[in-house]
Amino acid sequence: MHTALPGPNSQALFERHDRNATGSNADHEVYPLVQTSRRGHLIVDADGNTFADHLSAWGASPFGPTPAPVKAAMDEAWARHGMQISGWMPNTAAYALVDRLAHIAPGRLSRVEYSVSGTLAVEGAVKFMREARGRPLIITFGGQYHGESTYMSAGASSDLSNVSSGRTQYVAGLVMVPYPNRFRSPFRKGPGPFDDTEVLDYLDYLLVQQIHPGQVAGVLIEPVLGEGGIHAPSQAFWDRLGQMCRRWGWLLCLDEVQTCMGRTGEMFAMQRWQGIDPDLLLLGKAFAAGGQPIAAILGTDDVMKDSELHLGSTYGFAPAACAGALAGIDLIANGGVLENARLLEAVFLEEMRPLIGRFEQVGDVRAAGAMAAIEFVRSRHSHEPAPAFQFAVHQAALRQGVLCISQRGKWHLRLQPALTMPEAVFRDSCRRLQAAIAGVADSPPVEAESVQLAAAQASR
Ligand SMILES: Cc1ncc(COP(=O)(O)O)c(C=O)c1O
């Protein structure tokens, strides 16, 4: 680190840019640097400072810098096809990707709908569920994130209430149940571990008191909660949710936009458990392999074969994006990537779990492959969230040259390294993060009176 953050060059670029930027794009407290390049797993800023990248473009650059085979495949497809709307003009690039997806799709999934972003894929899935079942309601889980469309950001988002439902209209048709969480229970105080199937007791309660099961088309769930803080539900949770789906004729839609293509150490996160049998599964982010935007909805014959929906988008399955995605699947299939993601999970738990006993504020340490989180609390007895502590650790980590995923008002800090990050680089970042936590614990920041107040104050 050569300068304080932001350094003078980044600061000058901010000042120029901010004259034309929207409010949130002119907020530089979370990331006080302007990237000028990447060097392997490092991000270089305008002042020559370097940071280990634990953002991976929030999962969209799963291999760090875009790999040469992905670039070469995209170049070839550009030269051959140029831009094309694959939903209207059949082309060999899109067809090759559909063949491959059908081959690797788990369980009963055999059909593929083209899409361009995670948000559009989720919107499309909601339509598929309603069309297939002829029912209006979708069950979602609190703390999930499904993108910034008016519908999904209003109804089910990990964004704090001031960012999402506080500013967009509440929408009908979504029923929200708390996400299964063994560390923190919405129904009970104090430290767990809790039985995370209790949220399904609550769903059972809703089925008696508020919604008729015959009005529910399907369940939309992230198999590992991403933006909401890396929670991986128990096998018992999945077993019981599966029983409920079968009993009431609900479709199960897994939003794997963030977890697909190796992020959790499996090709699809659902493969971390036994017996999950989705009707729909959504791909995005890492699916593009660091190339051009692309997303997909995988579905069963039952849901998709006779569908009359038109979900196309101009850029959905553009030929070069398809070629890049295919090259990314090959990279994973060639071996080594999933194994490395699992290694990073083990390293994170080994390095960071011991901090739970050492620092009052380190409440929980969680990882699922190369997605990891630390949850900060005010005291290990109350488990009351500590968002100010989290944000102070993030800033201290930045000064140590470690870029993590942070948001003001939240109390978990996340790391999402490239699936291919070498163990030594990741371990070094964990050690720097330990130092950052120790520094903040020496003189902890004052927390807002309540977590609701902290959330309300989070956007200024
Ligand atoms: C689980 C999940 N679903 C959907 C989305 C939205 O994807 P996109 O930003 O590509 O629209 C995201 C993005 O972070 C996500 O994490």
Coordinates of C-alpha atoms and ligand atoms in Angstrom, one line a residue:
M1 CA 0.0 0.0 0.0
H2 CA 1.6 3.2 -1.2
T3 CA -1.0 5.7 -0.1
A4 CA -3.9 6.3 2.3
L5 CA -7.2 5.3 0.7
P6 CA -8.4 6.7 -1.6
G7 CA -5.0 7.7 -3.0
P8 CA -4.7 11.1 -4.7
N9 CA -5.1 9.7 -8.2
S10 CA -8.2 7.7 -7.3
Q11 CA -9.5 10.8 -5.5
A12 CA -9.0 12.9 -8.6
L13 CA -10.8 10.3 -10.8
F14 CA -13.7 10.2 -8.3
E15 CA -14.1 14.0 -8.4
R16 CA -14.3 14.1 -12.1
H17 CA -16.6 11.0 -12.4
D18 CA -18.9 12.0 -9.6
R19 CA -20.0 15.2 -11.5
N20 CA -21.9 12.8 -13.8
A21 CA -22.7 9.9 -11.6
T22 CA -25.8 8.8 -9.8
G23 CA -25.8 8.9 -6.0
S24 CA -24.9 5.3 -5.3
N25 CA -22.2 5.3 -8.0
A26 CA -20.7 8.3 -6.3
D27 CA -20.4 6.6 -2.9
H28 CA -16.8 5.5 -2.5
E29 CA -16.7 4.7 1.1
V30 CA -17.1 0.9 0.6
Y31 CA -14.4 0.7 -2.2
P32 CA -12.1 3.8 -2.0
L33 CA -10.1 3.0 -5.1
V34 CA -10.3 3.1 -8.8
Q35 CA -9.2 -0.1 -10.6
T36 CA -6.8 0.5 -13.5
S37 CA -5.8 -3.1 -14.1
R38 CA -5.6 -6.6 -12.8
R39 CA -2.4 -8.6 -12.2
G40 CA -3.3 -12.2 -11.7
H41 CA -5.4 -12.4 -8.5
L42 CA -4.5 -8.8 -7.6
I43 CA -6.4 -5.6 -8.4
V44 CA -4.2 -2.6 -9.1
D45 CA -5.6 0.9 -8.4
A46 CA -4.8 4.3 -9.9
D47 CA -2.1 5.0 -7.2
G48 CA -0.3 1.7 -7.8
N49 CA -1.8 0.1 -4.6
T50 CA -2.5 -3.7 -5.0
F51 CA -5.3 -5.7 -3.4
A52 CA -5.9 -9.4 -3.3
D53 CA -9.2 -9.8 -5.1
H54 CA -11.9 -11.6 -2.9
L55 CA -14.7 -10.2 -4.9
S56 CA -14.3 -12.0 -8.2
A57 CA -16.7 -9.5 -9.7
W58 CA -19.2 -10.9 -7.1
G59 CA -18.7 -14.3 -8.7
A60 CA -18.7 -13.3 -12.3
S61 CA -15.0 -13.7 -12.9
P62 CA -14.7 -17.2 -11.4
F63 CA -11.1 -17.8 -12.8
G64 CA -9.7 -14.4 -11.9
P65 CA -8.5 -12.8 -15.1
T66 CA -10.6 -14.1 -18.1
P67 CA -8.8 -17.3 -19.1
A68 CA -7.1 -17.5 -22.5
P69 CA -9.4 -20.4 -23.8
V70 CA -12.5 -18.4 -22.9
K71 CA -11.2 -15.3 -24.8
A72 CA -10.1 -17.4 -27.8
A73 CA -13.5 -19.1 -28.0
M74 CA -15.3 -15.8 -27.8
D75 CA -13.0 -14.3 -30.5
E76 CA -13.7 -17.2 -32.8
A77 CA -17.5 -16.9 -32.3
W78 CA -17.4 -13.2 -32.9
A79 CA -15.5 -13.7 -36.2
R80 CA -17.9 -16.4 -37.3
H81 CA -21.3 -15.1 -36.1
G82 CA -21.0 -11.5 -35.1
M83 CA -23.9 -10.3 -32.9
Q84 CA -27.0 -12.4 -33.1
I85 CA -30.3 -12.7 -31.3
S86 CA -30.3 -16.4 -30.6
G87 CA -33.9 -16.5 -29.6
W88 CA -34.9 -15.6 -33.2
M89 CA -32.0 -16.7 -35.4
P90 CA -31.0 -20.3 -34.7
N91 CA -27.2 -20.6 -34.6
T92 CA -24.6 -23.2 -34.0
A93 CA -23.0 -21.5 -31.0
A94 CA -26.2 -21.4 -29.0
Y95 CA -27.1 -24.9 -30.1
A96 CA -23.8 -26.3 -28.9
L97 CA -24.2 -24.7 -25.5
V98 CA -27.8 -26.1 -25.1
D99 CA -26.5 -29.6 -26.0
R100 CA -23.8 -29.3 -23.3
L101 CA -26.1 -27.9 -20.7
A102 CA -28.6 -30.7 -21.2
H103 CA -25.7 -33.1 -20.7
I104 CA -24.5 -31.7 -17.4
A105 CA -27.9 -30.6 -16.0
P106 CA -28.6 -32.5 -12.8
G107 CA -31.7 -34.7 -12.1
R108 CA -34.8 -34.2 -14.3
L109 CA -33.6 -30.9 -15.8
S110 CA -33.3 -31.3 -19.5
R111 CA -34.5 -28.1 -21.2
V112 CA -32.8 -24.7 -21.5
E113 CA -34.2 -21.2 -21.8
Y114 CA -31.9 -18.4 -23.0
S115 CA -31.3 -15.4 -20.8
V116 CA -28.7 -12.6 -20.3
S117 CA -28.7 -11.7 -16.6
G118 CA -29.5 -13.4 -13.3
T119 CA -32.3 -10.9 -12.7
L120 CA -34.0 -11.8 -16.0
A121 CA -33.6 -15.5 -15.3
V122 CA -35.4 -15.2 -12.0
E123 CA -38.2 -13.2 -13.5
G124 CA -38.5 -15.9 -16.2
A125 CA -38.6 -18.7 -13.6
V126 CA -41.4 -17.0 -11.8
K127 CA -43.4 -16.9 -15.0
F128 CA -42.6 -20.5 -15.8
M129 CA -43.8 -21.6 -12.3
R130 CA -47.0 -19.6 -12.6
E131 CA -47.7 -20.9 -16.1
A132 CA -47.0 -24.5 -15.3
R133 CA -49.1 -24.6 -12.2
G134 CA -51.7 -22.0 -13.0
R135 CA -51.3 -20.7 -9.4
P136 CA -50.3 -17.2 -8.3
L137 CA -48.0 -17.5 -5.2
I138 CA -44.3 -18.0 -5.0
I139 CA -42.6 -18.8 -1.7
T140 CA -39.2 -17.1 -1.2
F141 CA -36.8 -16.8 1.8
G142 CA -35.8 -13.6 3.6
G143 CA -32.3 -12.4 2.9
Q144 CA -32.2 -13.8 -0.6
Y145 CA -31.1 -11.7 -3.5
H146 CA -32.6 -12.1 -7.0
G147 CA -31.6 -8.9 -8.7
E148 CA -32.8 -5.3 -9.2
S149 CA -36.0 -5.7 -11.2
T150 CA -38.9 -3.9 -9.6
Y151 CA -40.6 -7.1 -8.8
M152 CA -37.8 -9.1 -7.3
S153 CA -36.1 -6.2 -5.5
A154 CA -39.4 -5.2 -3.9
G155 CA -40.4 -8.7 -2.8
A156 CA -37.3 -10.7 -1.9
S157 CA -33.9 -9.1 -1.6
S158 CA -31.0 -9.4 0.8
D159 CA -30.7 -5.6 0.5
L160 CA -31.5 -3.9 3.7
S161 CA -35.0 -2.5 3.8
N162 CA -33.8 1.0 3.2
V163 CA -32.3 -0.1 -0.1
S164 CA -35.1 -2.4 -1.4
S165 CA -38.6 -2.5 0.0
G166 CA -38.2 0.9 1.6
R167 CA -37.9 2.5 -1.8
T168 CA -39.9 0.2 -4.1
Q169 CA -43.4 -0.7 -3.8
Y170 CA -44.3 -3.9 -2.0
V171 CA -45.6 -6.4 -4.6
A172 CA -48.2 -9.1 -4.3
G173 CA -47.7 -12.7 -5.0
L174 CA -44.5 -13.4 -3.0
V175 CA -44.7 -15.1 0.4
M176 CA -41.5 -14.6 2.4
V177 CA -40.3 -17.1 5.0
P178 CA -37.0 -16.6 7.0
Y179 CA -34.0 -18.3 5.3
P180 CA -32.9 -21.4 7.3
N181 CA -30.2 -20.3 9.7
R182 CA -28.5 -22.4 12.4
F183 CA -26.6 -19.5 13.9
R184 CA -29.4 -16.9 14.3
S185 CA -33.1 -17.7 14.8
P186 CA -35.8 -15.2 14.1
F187 CA -37.9 -16.9 16.7
R188 CA -35.5 -17.3 19.6
K189 CA -32.9 -15.2 21.3
G190 CA -29.3 -16.0 22.2
P191 CA -26.8 -18.3 20.8
G192 CA -27.7 -21.5 18.8
P193 CA -27.0 -23.8 17.2
F194 CA -30.7 -23.9 16.1
D195 CA -32.7 -26.4 14.2
D196 CA -33.0 -24.7 10.8
T197 CA -36.2 -26.6 9.9
E198 CA -38.0 -24.3 12.3
V199 CA -38.6 -22.0 9.4
L200 CA -40.7 -24.8 7.8
D201 CA -42.8 -24.9 11.0
Y202 CA -43.5 -21.3 10.3
L203 CA -44.4 -22.1 6.7
D204 CA -46.7 -24.8 8.0
Y205 CA -48.3 -22.1 10.2
L206 CA -48.8 -19.8 7.2
L207 CA -50.5 -22.6 5.3
V208 CA -53.1 -22.7 8.1
Q209 CA -53.4 -19.0 8.9
Q210 CA -52.7 -17.1 5.7
I211 CA -52.2 -19.0 2.4
H212 CA -53.8 -22.0 0.9
P213 CA -51.2 -24.5 -0.4
G214 CA -53.2 -24.9 -3.6
Q215 CA -52.5 -21.2 -4.4
V216 CA -48.7 -21.8 -4.4
A217 CA -47.0 -22.4 -7.7
G218 CA -43.5 -22.9 -6.4
V219 CA -40.6 -22.2 -4.1
L220 CA -37.7 -20.0 -5.1
I221 CA -34.6 -20.6 -3.0
E222 CA -30.8 -20.0 -3.2
P223 CA -29.3 -23.4 -2.2
V224 CA -26.5 -21.5 -0.4
L225 CA -27.6 -18.0 0.7
G226 CA -25.1 -15.7 -1.0
E227 CA -25.6 -11.9 -0.5
G228 CA -27.4 -12.8 2.8
G229 CA -24.3 -14.2 4.4
I230 CA -23.3 -17.7 3.3
H231 CA -25.8 -20.0 4.9
A232 CA -26.0 -23.7 3.8
P233 CA -29.2 -25.3 5.0
S234 CA -29.2 -28.7 6.7
Q235 CA -30.0 -32.0 4.9
A236 CA -33.1 -32.2 7.2
F237 CA -34.3 -28.8 5.8
W238 CA -34.0 -30.0 2.2
D239 CA -35.7 -33.3 2.9
R240 CA -38.7 -31.6 4.5
L241 CA -38.9 -28.9 1.8
G242 CA -38.9 -31.6 -0.8
Q243 CA -41.7 -33.5 1.0
M244 CA -43.7 -30.3 1.1
C245 CA -43.2 -29.6 -2.6
R246 CA -44.3 -33.1 -3.5
R247 CA -47.3 -33.0 -1.1
W248 CA -48.7 -29.7 -2.4
G249 CA -47.6 -29.9 -6.0
W250 CA -45.2 -27.0 -5.6
L251 CA -42.3 -26.6 -8.1
L252 CA -38.8 -26.2 -6.7
C253 CA -36.7 -23.5 -8.3
L254 CA -33.0 -23.2 -7.2
D255 CA -31.5 -19.8 -7.8
E256 CA -27.9 -20.9 -8.6
V257 CA -27.0 -17.6 -10.2
Q258 CA -24.3 -17.1 -7.5
T259 CA -23.5 -20.7 -6.7
C260 CA -23.4 -22.4 -10.1
M261 CA -20.3 -23.6 -12.0
G262 CA -18.1 -24.7 -9.2
R263 CA -18.5 -21.8 -6.7
T264 CA -19.3 -24.2 -3.8
G265 CA -16.9 -26.9 -4.8
E266 CA -19.5 -28.7 -6.8
M267 CA -20.6 -27.9 -10.4
F268 CA -24.0 -27.0 -8.9
A269 CA -24.4 -26.2 -5.2
M270 CA -27.4 -28.6 -4.9
Q271 CA -24.9 -31.4 -5.3
R272 CA -23.7 -30.7 -1.8
W273 CA -26.8 -32.6 -0.5
Q274 CA -28.6 -35.8 -1.2
G275 CA -31.9 -36.0 -3.0
I276 CA -32.6 -32.4 -4.0
D277 CA -34.8 -32.7 -7.1
P278 CA -35.4 -29.2 -8.7
D279 CA -37.9 -28.4 -11.4
L280 CA -36.0 -25.3 -12.3
L281 CA -32.4 -24.2 -11.8
L282 CA -31.0 -20.7 -12.7
L283 CA -27.5 -20.0 -14.0
G284 CA -25.7 -16.7 -14.2
K285 CA -22.5 -15.0 -13.1
A286 CA -19.8 -17.7 -13.3
F287 CA -21.7 -19.3 -16.1
A288 CA -20.2 -16.6 -18.3
A289 CA -16.7 -17.8 -17.2
G290 CA -15.5 -14.2 -17.1
G291 CA -16.6 -13.5 -20.6
Q292 CA -19.7 -11.8 -22.0
P293 CA -23.0 -11.6 -20.0
I294 CA -25.1 -14.8 -20.2
A295 CA -27.7 -16.5 -18.0
A296 CA -30.0 -19.5 -18.4
I297 CA -33.0 -21.2 -16.9
L298 CA -32.8 -25.0 -16.8
G299 CA -36.1 -26.8 -16.4
T300 CA -37.9 -30.1 -16.7
D301 CA -40.1 -31.3 -19.5
D302 CA -43.1 -30.9 -17.3
V303 CA -42.4 -27.1 -16.8
M304 CA -40.9 -26.1 -20.1
K305 CA -41.8 -28.5 -23.0
D306 CA -45.2 -27.0 -23.8
S307 CA -44.6 -23.5 -22.4
E308 CA -46.0 -20.6 -24.5
L309 CA -43.8 -18.0 -22.8
H310 CA -41.6 -15.7 -24.8
L311 CA -38.7 -14.8 -22.5
G312 CA -36.1 -13.8 -25.1
S313 CA -33.9 -10.8 -24.7
T314 CA -31.7 -9.1 -27.4
Y315 CA -28.5 -10.3 -25.8
G316 CA -29.6 -13.6 -24.4
F317 CA -27.3 -16.4 -25.6
A318 CA -25.3 -14.1 -28.0
P319 CA -23.0 -16.5 -29.9
A320 CA -19.8 -15.2 -28.4
A321 CA -21.2 -15.4 -24.9
C322 CA -22.2 -19.0 -25.6
A323 CA -18.8 -19.9 -26.9
G324 CA -17.2 -18.4 -23.7
A325 CA -19.6 -20.2 -21.4
L326 CA -18.8 -23.5 -23.2
A327 CA -15.1 -22.9 -22.8
G328 CA -15.7 -22.2 -19.1
I329 CA -17.5 -25.6 -18.6
D330 CA -14.6 -27.3 -20.3
L331 CA -12.2 -25.6 -17.9
I332 CA -14.1 -27.0 -15.0
A333 CA -14.5 -30.5 -16.6
N334 CA -10.8 -30.7 -17.2
G335 CA -10.3 -31.0 -13.4
G336 CA -8.7 -29.1 -10.6
V337 CA -11.1 -26.2 -10.3
L338 CA -13.7 -27.9 -8.0
E339 CA -10.9 -29.4 -5.9
N340 CA -9.3 -26.0 -5.4
A341 CA -12.6 -24.4 -4.4
R342 CA -13.0 -27.1 -1.7
L343 CA -9.4 -26.5 -0.6
L344 CA -10.2 -22.8 -0.2
E345 CA -13.2 -23.7 2.0
A346 CA -10.9 -25.9 4.2
V347 CA -8.3 -23.2 4.5
F348 CA -10.8 -20.5 5.4
L349 CA -12.3 -22.6 8.2
E350 CA -8.9 -23.7 9.5
E351 CA -7.6 -20.1 9.6
M352 CA -10.7 -18.2 10.7
R353 CA -12.7 -20.6 13.0
P354 CA -10.3 -20.3 15.9
L355 CA -11.1 -16.6 16.0
I356 CA -14.6 -17.4 17.4
G357 CA -13.1 -18.1 20.8
R358 CA -10.5 -15.4 20.6
F359 CA -12.6 -12.4 19.8
E360 CA -15.9 -11.6 21.5
Q361 CA -17.2 -10.0 18.2
V362 CA -16.5 -13.0 15.9
G363 CA -19.8 -14.8 16.1
D364 CA -19.6 -17.3 13.3
V365 CA -17.3 -18.4 10.4
R366 CA -18.9 -20.1 7.5
A367 CA -17.8 -21.3 4.1
A368 CA -19.2 -23.3 1.2
G369 CA -16.4 -23.9 -1.4
A370 CA -15.0 -20.5 -2.4
M371 CA -17.7 -18.5 -0.8
A372 CA -17.0 -17.6 2.8
A373 CA -18.3 -15.2 5.5
I374 CA -17.6 -14.0 9.0
E375 CA -20.6 -12.8 11.0
F376 CA -19.9 -10.2 13.7
V377 CA -21.8 -9.9 16.9
R378 CA -21.8 -7.5 19.9
S379 CA -21.3 -10.3 22.3
R380 CA -21.0 -14.1 22.0
H381 CA -23.8 -14.5 24.5
S382 CA -26.4 -12.3 22.9
H383 CA -25.4 -12.7 19.2
E384 CA -26.8 -9.2 18.7
P385 CA -25.5 -8.1 15.2
A386 CA -22.5 -5.7 15.0
P387 CA -22.6 -3.9 11.7
A388 CA -20.2 -1.1 12.8
F389 CA -17.6 -3.7 13.7
Q390 CA -18.1 -5.4 10.3
F391 CA -17.6 -2.2 8.4
A392 CA -14.5 -1.2 10.5
V393 CA -13.0 -4.7 9.8
H394 CA -13.6 -4.2 6.0
Q395 CA -11.8 -0.9 6.1
A396 CA -8.9 -2.3 8.1
A397 CA -8.7 -5.2 5.6
L398 CA -8.5 -2.7 2.7
R399 CA -5.6 -1.1 4.4
Q400 CA -4.0 -4.5 4.6
G401 CA -4.5 -4.9 0.8
V402 CA -7.5 -7.4 1.1
L403 CA -10.7 -6.7 -0.9
C404 CA -13.7 -8.3 0.7
I405 CA -17.5 -8.0 0.0
S406 CA -19.0 -5.6 2.5
Q407 CA -22.0 -3.4 2.8
R408 CA -22.7 -0.7 5.4
G409 CA -25.4 -1.8 7.8
K410 CA -24.7 -5.5 7.4
W411 CA -22.9 -7.6 10.0
H412 CA -21.3 -10.2 7.8
L413 CA -18.2 -9.8 5.7
R414 CA -17.7 -12.1 2.7
L415 CA -14.9 -13.4 0.7
Q416 CA -15.5 -14.7 -2.8
P417 CA -12.0 -15.5 -4.3
A418 CA -11.5 -16.9 -7.8
L419 CA -12.1 -20.6 -7.8
T420 CA -8.5 -20.9 -8.9
M421 CA -6.8 -18.7 -6.3
P422 CA -3.6 -20.4 -5.1
E423 CA -3.8 -21.6 -1.5
A424 CA -0.8 -19.5 -0.5
V425 CA -2.5 -16.2 -1.7
F426 CA -5.7 -17.1 0.0
R427 CA -4.0 -18.1 3.3
D428 CA -2.0 -14.9 3.2
S429 CA -5.3 -12.9 2.9
C430 CA -6.8 -14.8 5.8
R431 CA -3.8 -13.9 8.0
R432 CA -4.1 -10.2 7.0
L433 CA -7.8 -10.4 7.8
Q434 CA -7.0 -11.8 11.2
A435 CA -4.7 -8.8 11.8
A436 CA -7.5 -6.5 10.7
I437 CA -9.9 -8.1 13.1
A438 CA -7.4 -7.9 16.0
G439 CA -6.9 -4.2 15.3
V440 CA -10.5 -3.4 15.4
A441 CA -11.2 -5.5 18.4
D442 CA -8.5 -3.4 20.3
S443 CA -10.9 -0.4 20.1
P444 CA -14.2 -1.5 18.8
P445 CA -16.5 1.1 17.2
V446 CA -19.7 2.2 18.8
E447 CA -22.7 0.3 17.5
A448 CA -26.0 2.0 16.7
E449 CA -28.6 1.6 19.4
S450 CA -30.3 -1.1 17.4
V451 CA -29.6 -3.0 14.2
Q452 CA -32.8 -1.5 12.6
L453 CA -31.3 1.9 13.3
A454 CA -27.9 0.8 11.8
A455 CA -29.7 -0.4 8.7
A456 CA -31.7 2.8 8.4
Q457 CA -28.5 4.8 8.7
A458 CA -26.6 2.6 6.3
S459 CA -27.4 4.7 3.2
R460 CA -26.7 8.3 3.5
Ligands
LIG1 C1 -28.6 -15.4 -6.2 C2 -28.7 -14.3 -7.2 N1 -29.8 -14.3 -8.1 C3 -29.9 -13.3 -9.0 C4 -28.9 -12.3 -9.1 C5 -29.1 -11.2 -10.1 O1 -28.1 -11.4 -11.1 P1 -27.7 -10.2 -12.1 O2 -27.0 -9.2 -11.3 O3 -26.9 -10.9 -13.2 O4 -29.0 -9.7 -12.7 C6 -27.8 -12.3 -8.2 C7 -26.8 -11.2 -8.3 O5 -26.0 -11.0 -7.4 C8 -27.7 -13.4 -7.3 O6 -26.7 -13.4 -6.4

